[in-house]
Amino acid sequence: MKILFVILLLLASLVFTEVEQGNLIVEKDILVTTLPHTEEEFTILYTLYNVGNGPVYDVRLQDSDNFPKDKYSTELSQIDTNWDQIEAESNATHAVILKRHSVGSDFLGPATVLFKNTPNGQDLTSTSTYIGRLNFTPKSPGESRKSPNWEHWIIFSVVAALVLVIPFLLFKKSEKKKKRLAMNLRKKK
Amino acid sequence: MSNRNKRKKKQREERAFLEVEREREQTLRLRKPTTKQRMLYFFIGLIMTSLPTYLFYSIYEMDLLKSLPLFGFVSVICSIILSMGYHNVSFFLKHRLLKKTGVNFQKKRTKKKVAGGEREERQKKQLESTITTQAVSLSLLYNSLFFLVIVLIFAFYITWIFQAPANYILSLSVASSIVTYISSTKIQ
């Protein structure tokens, strides 16, 4: 997918260098190491590359149709966004954190980006890459058990050790005192 | 056997019976925990039950606010069960340690005042309280460690197949029950 995208970028740059105008190539990617489950957050990253030799104006990213509100909820940011201008040979990114609430399978298709080559010009359209079909299943109870969770175990071990060390030190202290007292009493006999 | 010998034998038997009764009464008196001991055992039990609670909150991702009533209820019940276990083991250890010292802790009932007798009694009391501290601290250490090990085995290897709340209830209640049951067999 990435190689195809780079090739597309090169071709586009070759085609559009003659006329001073912008052109957008949009990449849509999901940033996860394992497939997301229901009620688990995942991040979608949109990267817009202006491969033209001129800026693009009034850039609008639209992708709400792929994430209907009855199935998905957004955390911290909205899916649709806009930029006033993207300079030539530069890029812009937009990240969205989402959560799916129900079990199911969705085809996450391409996002649509509308932009203009001049401030008052016509709207042009670009579509992004797509993620494809994702199956959302509930998290099984064994999964969090299997992951390392090192920091939680370290905290637990430290607190448990502290709680257990105190009676041990008390025992050692009273052992010495007991020996001394018992010896004194036995001597008197 | 003459009457005099019979009377002496009877007196000896009575004295032996009274000694046994006195020892039994002392044992029964020691077997009940004092209020201070009860509070200490309950407090330590509460700390020990809150440690696995942290693991369930962090690893099994149980919502803290939603599960707070469950955490509170189960912790309190298991702390009460654990406190019984703590007292059983400390009572058993105290008896063993008292015997091991080789000192006679029973008060001698004599009419004559023995020189240095008061000082000796004071030292005996000090020794007894030191042995009590030792027994209690050893009981807390042993039972707490035992409880934690059983909880971890149950929570991550045996009852992990259940949902987190059920797993929490089962692992803590079974662990505290096993600890208290084994401690009660020591006394018997």
Short mmCIF file of C-alpha atoms in Angstrom, two decimals:
data_model
loop_
_atom_site.label_atom_id
_atom_site.label_comp_id
_atom_site.label_asym_id
_atom_site.label_seq_id
_atom_site.Cartn_x
_atom_site.Cartn_y
_atom_site.Cartn_z
CA MET A 1 0.00 0.00 0.00
CA LYS A 2 2.79 2.40 1.01
CA ILE A 3 4.87 1.61 -2.11
CA LEU A 4 1.85 2.26 -4.33
CA PHE A 5 1.29 5.53 -2.55
CA VAL A 6 4.90 6.64 -3.07
CA ILE A 7 4.72 5.74 -6.75
CA LEU A 8 1.50 7.74 -7.06
CA LEU A 9 3.21 10.67 -5.41
CA LEU A 10 6.11 10.59 -7.86
CA LEU A 11 3.82 10.34 -10.86
CA ALA A 12 1.68 13.18 -9.63
CA SER A 13 4.70 15.38 -9.05
CA LEU A 14 5.90 14.71 -12.60
CA VAL A 15 2.53 15.45 -14.15
CA PHE A 16 1.76 18.63 -12.30
CA THR A 17 5.05 20.55 -12.27
CA GLU A 18 4.36 22.48 -15.43
CA VAL A 19 1.27 24.40 -14.30
CA GLU A 20 1.44 26.30 -11.03
CA GLN A 21 -1.35 24.71 -9.14
CA GLY A 22 -1.73 22.56 -6.09
CA ASN A 23 -2.82 18.97 -5.95
CA LEU A 24 -3.62 16.89 -2.93
CA ILE A 25 -2.87 13.26 -2.25
CA VAL A 26 -4.53 12.04 0.90
CA GLU A 27 -3.51 9.06 2.98
CA LYS A 28 -5.88 7.53 5.53
CA ASP A 29 -4.32 5.14 8.00
CA ILE A 30 -5.28 3.33 11.20
CA LEU A 31 -2.66 3.44 13.98
CA VAL A 32 -3.02 0.18 15.88
CA THR A 33 -0.66 -2.71 16.67
CA THR A 34 -3.51 -5.21 17.12
CA LEU A 35 -7.03 -5.18 15.70
CA PRO A 36 -9.29 -2.96 17.83
CA HIS A 37 -12.13 -4.41 19.86
CA THR A 38 -15.46 -2.89 20.78
CA GLU A 39 -15.21 -0.20 23.48
CA GLU A 40 -11.53 0.16 22.65
CA GLU A 41 -10.05 3.42 21.29
CA PHE A 42 -8.27 3.46 17.94
CA THR A 43 -6.71 6.34 15.97
CA ILE A 44 -7.30 7.25 12.32
CA LEU A 45 -4.59 9.47 10.83
CA TYR A 46 -5.23 11.56 7.72
CA THR A 47 -2.15 12.97 5.96
CA LEU A 48 -2.66 15.44 3.14
CA TYR A 49 0.32 15.96 0.80
CA ASN A 50 0.26 18.94 -1.51
CA VAL A 51 2.26 17.56 -4.39
CA GLY A 52 1.55 20.50 -6.72
CA ASN A 53 3.73 23.58 -7.26
CA GLY A 54 1.13 25.98 -5.89
CA PRO A 55 -0.84 26.26 -2.66
CA VAL A 56 -4.32 24.85 -2.20
CA TYR A 57 -7.07 26.81 -0.52
CA ASP A 58 -10.18 26.06 1.53
CA VAL A 59 -9.35 22.42 2.14
CA ARG A 60 -12.23 20.40 3.64
CA LEU A 61 -11.85 16.82 4.85
CA GLN A 62 -15.09 14.83 4.97
CA ASP A 63 -15.25 11.30 6.36
CA SER A 64 -18.28 11.21 8.71
CA ASP A 65 -20.14 8.85 6.38
CA ASN A 66 -17.66 6.06 7.11
CA PHE A 67 -18.18 6.44 10.88
CA PRO A 68 -21.93 6.82 11.60
CA LYS A 69 -22.76 8.29 14.99
CA ASP A 70 -24.95 5.36 16.04
CA LYS A 71 -21.97 2.98 15.88
CA TYR A 72 -18.95 5.19 16.61
CA SER A 73 -18.11 7.93 19.06
CA THR A 74 -15.21 10.35 18.77
CA GLU A 75 -12.86 11.20 21.62
CA LEU A 76 -11.24 14.67 21.72
CA SER A 77 -11.62 15.69 18.03
CA GLN A 78 -14.11 15.74 15.15
CA ILE A 79 -13.77 13.63 12.01
CA ASP A 80 -14.51 16.42 9.49
CA THR A 81 -12.10 19.34 9.54
CA ASN A 82 -10.74 22.09 7.30
CA TRP A 83 -7.60 24.06 6.56
CA ASP A 84 -7.46 27.56 5.04
CA GLN A 85 -4.38 26.85 2.99
CA ILE A 86 -1.78 24.16 2.43
CA GLU A 87 1.41 25.41 0.83
CA ALA A 88 3.03 23.68 -2.10
CA GLU A 89 5.23 20.69 -1.28
CA SER A 90 4.05 20.58 2.31
CA ASN A 91 1.64 18.38 4.20
CA ALA A 92 -0.98 18.53 6.91
CA THR A 93 -2.18 15.84 9.27
CA HIS A 94 -5.36 15.25 11.20
CA ALA A 95 -5.82 12.53 13.83
CA VAL A 96 -9.15 11.27 15.13
CA ILE A 97 -9.64 8.93 18.09
CA LEU A 98 -12.71 6.75 17.73
CA LYS A 99 -14.48 4.00 19.61
CA ARG A 100 -16.97 1.46 18.26
CA HIS A 101 -19.73 0.49 20.66
CA SER A 102 -21.24 -2.55 19.01
CA VAL A 103 -19.97 -5.79 17.58
CA GLY A 104 -19.88 -5.88 13.78
CA SER A 105 -17.95 -5.61 10.55
CA ASP A 106 -17.39 -2.34 8.69
CA PHE A 107 -15.73 -1.41 5.43
CA LEU A 108 -13.76 1.78 6.16
CA GLY A 109 -13.73 3.41 2.76
CA PRO A 110 -11.86 6.46 1.46
CA ALA A 111 -12.36 9.98 2.79
CA THR A 112 -13.27 12.86 0.49
CA VAL A 113 -11.21 16.05 0.41
CA LEU A 114 -12.50 19.20 -1.32
CA PHE A 115 -10.08 22.02 -2.14
CA LYS A 116 -9.52 24.98 -4.46
CA ASN A 117 -6.51 26.03 -6.47
CA THR A 118 -7.37 29.73 -6.16
CA PRO A 119 -9.15 31.42 -3.24
CA ASN A 120 -12.36 31.88 -5.22
CA GLY A 121 -11.95 29.03 -7.65
CA GLN A 122 -13.91 25.89 -8.31
CA ASP A 123 -14.08 23.01 -5.84
CA LEU A 124 -11.82 20.11 -6.73
CA THR A 125 -12.09 16.65 -5.17
CA SER A 126 -9.49 14.22 -3.98
CA THR A 127 -10.14 10.87 -2.34
CA SER A 128 -7.89 9.26 0.21
CA THR A 129 -6.64 5.72 0.47
CA TYR A 130 -8.91 3.36 2.36
CA ILE A 131 -8.41 1.03 5.31
CA GLY A 132 -10.68 -1.82 4.24
CA ARG A 133 -12.86 -4.22 6.20
CA LEU A 134 -12.46 -4.33 9.99
CA ASN A 135 -14.19 -6.80 12.27
CA PHE A 136 -14.96 -5.45 15.73
CA THR A 137 -15.27 -8.16 18.37
CA PRO A 138 -15.61 -7.81 22.14
CA LYS A 139 -12.45 -8.09 24.20
CA SER A 140 -12.17 -11.55 25.79
CA PRO A 141 -11.45 -11.72 29.56
CA GLY A 142 -8.17 -13.52 28.99
CA GLU A 143 -6.61 -10.85 26.79
CA SER A 144 -5.73 -8.25 29.41
CA ARG A 145 -4.49 -11.10 31.60
CA LYS A 146 -1.98 -12.19 28.93
CA SER A 147 -0.47 -8.76 28.23
CA PRO A 148 2.66 -7.86 30.28
CA ASN A 149 1.24 -5.04 32.49
CA TRP A 150 4.70 -4.61 33.97
CA GLU A 151 4.03 -1.28 35.64
CA HIS A 152 0.97 -2.63 37.50
CA TRP A 153 2.85 -5.71 38.73
CA ILE A 154 5.77 -3.59 39.90
CA ILE A 155 3.48 -1.29 41.91
CA PHE A 156 1.67 -4.31 43.39
CA SER A 157 4.95 -6.04 44.31
CA VAL A 158 6.41 -2.94 45.95
CA VAL A 159 3.32 -2.26 48.08
CA ALA A 160 2.93 -5.96 49.01
CA ALA A 161 6.62 -6.15 50.00
CA LEU A 162 6.26 -3.05 52.20
CA VAL A 163 3.19 -4.43 53.92
CA LEU A 164 4.90 -7.79 54.56
CA VAL A 165 8.26 -6.36 55.65
CA ILE A 166 6.78 -4.48 58.62
CA PRO A 167 5.57 -7.58 60.55
CA PHE A 168 8.86 -9.33 59.70
CA LEU A 169 10.90 -6.49 61.23
CA LEU A 170 8.61 -6.47 64.29
CA PHE A 171 9.19 -10.21 64.67
CA LYS A 172 12.97 -9.82 64.51
CA LYS A 173 12.95 -6.99 67.04
CA SER A 174 10.79 -8.89 69.54
CA GLU A 175 12.91 -12.06 69.06
CA LYS A 176 15.99 -10.33 70.50
CA LYS A 177 14.04 -8.87 73.40
CA LYS A 178 12.44 -12.26 74.15
CA LYS A 179 15.81 -14.04 74.27
CA ARG A 180 17.21 -11.46 76.68
CA LEU A 181 14.20 -11.62 79.04
CA ALA A 182 13.99 -15.44 78.98
CA MET A 183 17.72 -15.70 79.79
CA ASN A 184 17.32 -13.32 82.77
CA LEU A 185 14.40 -15.34 84.15
CA ARG A 186 16.23 -18.66 83.73
CA LYS A 187 19.31 -17.29 85.53
CA LYS A 188 17.24 -16.33 88.57
CA LYS A 189 16.01 -19.90 88.90
CA MET B 1 -4.36 -48.32 102.37
CA SER B 2 -4.70 -46.20 105.56
CA ASN B 3 -7.10 -43.30 105.81
CA ARG B 4 -4.25 -40.80 105.90
CA ASN B 5 -2.77 -42.09 102.64
CA LYS B 6 -6.20 -42.10 101.04
CA ARG B 7 -6.75 -38.46 102.07
CA LYS B 8 -3.31 -37.45 100.71
CA LYS B 9 -4.02 -39.20 97.42
CA LYS B 10 -7.38 -37.45 97.15
CA GLN B 11 -5.77 -34.06 97.86
CA ARG B 12 -3.15 -34.70 95.18
CA GLU B 13 -5.84 -35.61 92.63
CA GLU B 14 -7.83 -32.49 93.51
CA ARG B 15 -4.77 -30.28 93.12
CA ALA B 16 -3.97 -31.83 89.73
CA PHE B 17 -7.60 -31.35 88.62
CA LEU B 18 -7.52 -27.69 89.72
CA GLU B 19 -4.25 -27.13 87.80
CA VAL B 20 -5.79 -28.55 84.64
CA GLU B 21 -8.91 -26.40 85.08
CA ARG B 22 -6.79 -23.29 85.64
CA GLU B 23 -4.81 -23.98 82.48
CA ARG B 24 -8.01 -24.56 80.53
CA GLU B 25 -9.47 -21.28 81.75
CA GLN B 26 -6.31 -19.42 80.80
CA THR B 27 -6.37 -21.02 77.37
CA LEU B 28 -10.00 -20.03 76.86
CA ARG B 29 -9.26 -16.49 78.02
CA LEU B 30 -6.36 -16.17 75.57
CA ARG B 31 -8.37 -17.71 72.74
CA LYS B 32 -10.71 -14.71 72.53
CA PRO B 33 -9.04 -11.75 70.86
CA THR B 34 -9.02 -8.39 72.61
CA THR B 35 -10.69 -5.41 70.95
CA LYS B 36 -7.31 -3.96 70.09
CA GLN B 37 -6.25 -7.21 68.43
CA ARG B 38 -9.53 -7.45 66.52
CA MET B 39 -9.09 -3.93 65.16
CA LEU B 40 -5.48 -4.62 64.17
CA TYR B 41 -6.38 -7.86 62.37
CA PHE B 42 -9.29 -6.20 60.56
CA PHE B 43 -7.14 -3.24 59.49
CA ILE B 44 -4.37 -5.49 58.17
CA GLY B 45 -6.98 -7.67 56.47
CA LEU B 46 -8.42 -4.60 54.75
CA ILE B 47 -4.98 -3.66 53.41
CA MET B 48 -4.34 -7.20 52.17
CA THR B 49 -7.70 -7.38 50.35
CA SER B 50 -7.16 -3.98 48.72
CA LEU B 51 -3.94 -5.14 47.04
CA PRO B 52 -5.70 -7.62 44.69
CA THR B 53 -8.38 -4.95 44.17
CA TYR B 54 -5.71 -2.77 42.56
CA LEU B 55 -4.81 -5.62 40.18
CA PHE B 56 -8.42 -6.09 39.14
CA TYR B 57 -8.79 -2.35 38.54
CA SER B 58 -5.58 -2.08 36.49
CA ILE B 59 -5.23 -5.43 34.69
CA TYR B 60 -8.83 -6.59 34.36
CA GLU B 61 -9.91 -2.95 33.79
CA MET B 62 -12.85 -2.97 36.21
CA ASP B 63 -14.36 0.50 36.43
CA LEU B 64 -13.43 1.90 39.85
CA LEU B 65 -16.50 4.07 40.45
CA LYS B 66 -19.01 1.53 39.17
CA SER B 67 -17.42 -1.37 41.08
CA LEU B 68 -16.78 0.58 44.32
CA PRO B 69 -19.74 -0.97 46.21
CA LEU B 70 -18.63 -4.46 45.15
CA PHE B 71 -14.99 -3.76 46.11
CA GLY B 72 -16.04 -2.34 49.49
CA PHE B 73 -18.45 -5.15 50.37
CA VAL B 74 -16.17 -8.02 49.35
CA SER B 75 -13.12 -6.40 51.02
CA VAL B 76 -14.94 -5.97 54.33
CA ILE B 77 -16.30 -9.54 54.38
CA CYS B 78 -12.95 -11.06 53.40
CA SER B 79 -11.14 -8.88 55.99
CA ILE B 80 -13.44 -10.23 58.71
CA ILE B 81 -12.77 -13.83 57.60
CA LEU B 82 -9.03 -13.14 57.38
CA SER B 83 -8.94 -11.56 60.86
CA MET B 84 -10.26 -14.85 62.30
CA GLY B 85 -7.41 -16.64 60.54
CA TYR B 86 -4.86 -14.15 61.91
CA HIS B 87 -6.05 -14.69 65.46
CA ASN B 88 -6.08 -18.50 65.15
CA VAL B 89 -2.46 -18.59 64.02
CA SER B 90 -1.27 -16.00 66.57
CA PHE B 91 -2.99 -17.96 69.38
CA PHE B 92 -1.35 -21.22 68.27
CA LEU B 93 2.08 -19.58 67.89
CA LYS B 94 1.85 -17.83 71.26
CA HIS B 95 1.25 -21.14 73.05
CA ARG B 96 4.16 -22.77 71.28
CA LEU B 97 6.49 -19.86 71.95
CA LEU B 98 5.48 -19.69 75.62
CA LYS B 99 6.29 -23.38 76.05
CA LYS B 100 9.59 -23.00 74.21
CA THR B 101 10.89 -20.34 76.60
CA GLY B 102 10.88 -22.88 79.44
CA VAL B 103 9.53 -20.31 81.89
CA ASN B 104 6.55 -21.07 84.11
CA PHE B 105 4.05 -18.27 83.52
CA GLN B 106 1.45 -19.47 86.01
CA LYS B 107 1.19 -17.38 89.17
CA LYS B 108 2.31 -19.18 92.30
CA ARG B 109 -0.28 -18.95 95.02
CA THR B 110 1.85 -18.79 98.19
CA LYS B 111 1.11 -17.06 101.41
CA LYS B 112 4.76 -16.07 101.93
CA LYS B 113 6.19 -13.11 100.03
CA VAL B 114 9.22 -14.26 98.06
CA ALA B 115 12.15 -11.83 97.73
CA GLY B 116 12.29 -10.30 94.25
CA GLY B 117 8.94 -11.93 93.44
CA GLU B 118 7.33 -8.74 92.16
CA ARG B 119 10.26 -8.01 89.86
CA GLU B 120 10.09 -11.54 88.50
CA GLU B 121 6.35 -11.19 87.84
CA ARG B 122 6.97 -7.93 86.00
CA GLN B 123 9.63 -9.57 83.83
CA LYS B 124 7.30 -12.49 83.13
CA LYS B 125 4.61 -10.06 82.00
CA GLN B 126 7.11 -8.29 79.74
CA LEU B 127 8.18 -11.60 78.26
CA GLU B 128 4.57 -12.62 77.69
CA SER B 129 3.77 -9.35 75.91
CA THR B 130 6.94 -9.72 73.77
CA ILE B 131 5.89 -13.24 72.84
CA THR B 132 2.41 -11.94 71.99
CA THR B 133 3.95 -9.32 69.67
CA GLN B 134 6.09 -12.00 68.08
CA ALA B 135 3.17 -14.35 67.58
CA VAL B 136 0.95 -11.62 66.11
CA SER B 137 3.62 -10.35 63.69
CA LEU B 138 4.46 -13.87 62.54
CA SER B 139 0.78 -14.66 62.07
CA LEU B 140 0.28 -11.49 60.00
CA LEU B 141 3.28 -12.27 57.83
CA TYR B 142 2.44 -15.93 57.25
CA ASN B 143 -1.29 -15.50 56.64
CA SER B 144 -0.92 -12.42 54.43
CA LEU B 145 1.64 -14.12 52.21
CA PHE B 146 -0.49 -17.24 52.00
CA PHE B 147 -3.58 -15.18 51.15
CA LEU B 148 -1.82 -13.22 48.38
CA VAL B 149 -0.43 -16.36 46.76
CA ILE B 150 -3.84 -18.06 46.71
CA VAL B 151 -5.55 -14.95 45.35
CA LEU B 152 -3.04 -14.62 42.51
CA ILE B 153 -3.33 -18.31 41.60
CA PHE B 154 -7.11 -18.15 41.55
CA ALA B 155 -7.44 -14.76 39.82
CA PHE B 156 -4.98 -15.49 36.99
CA TYR B 157 -5.02 -19.26 36.53
CA ILE B 158 -8.25 -20.77 37.81
CA THR B 159 -11.16 -18.30 37.81
CA TRP B 160 -9.89 -16.00 35.03
CA ILE B 161 -12.44 -17.51 32.59
CA PHE B 162 -15.27 -15.76 34.45
CA GLN B 163 -16.13 -12.09 34.02
CA ALA B 164 -14.00 -9.74 36.12
CA PRO B 165 -16.55 -9.08 38.93
CA ALA B 166 -17.27 -12.81 39.38
CA ASN B 167 -13.54 -13.55 39.24
CA TYR B 168 -12.92 -10.91 41.94
CA ILE B 169 -15.60 -12.28 44.28
CA LEU B 170 -14.53 -15.91 43.82
CA SER B 171 -10.77 -15.40 44.13
CA LEU B 172 -10.91 -13.22 47.26
CA SER B 173 -13.57 -15.19 49.12
CA VAL B 174 -12.01 -18.58 48.35
CA ALA B 175 -8.53 -17.37 49.34
CA SER B 176 -9.67 -15.88 52.68
CA SER B 177 -11.74 -19.01 53.44
CA ILE B 178 -8.83 -21.37 52.72
CA VAL B 179 -6.45 -19.31 54.88
CA THR B 180 -8.90 -19.24 57.81
CA TYR B 181 -9.80 -22.93 57.49
CA ILE B 182 -6.15 -24.05 57.49
CA SER B 183 -5.41 -21.77 60.47
CA SER B 184 -8.31 -23.29 62.43
CA THR B 185 -6.99 -26.85 61.83
CA LYS B 186 -3.72 -25.81 63.52
CA ILE B 187 -5.58 -25.02 66.76
CA GLN B 188 -7.44 -28.33 66.73
#
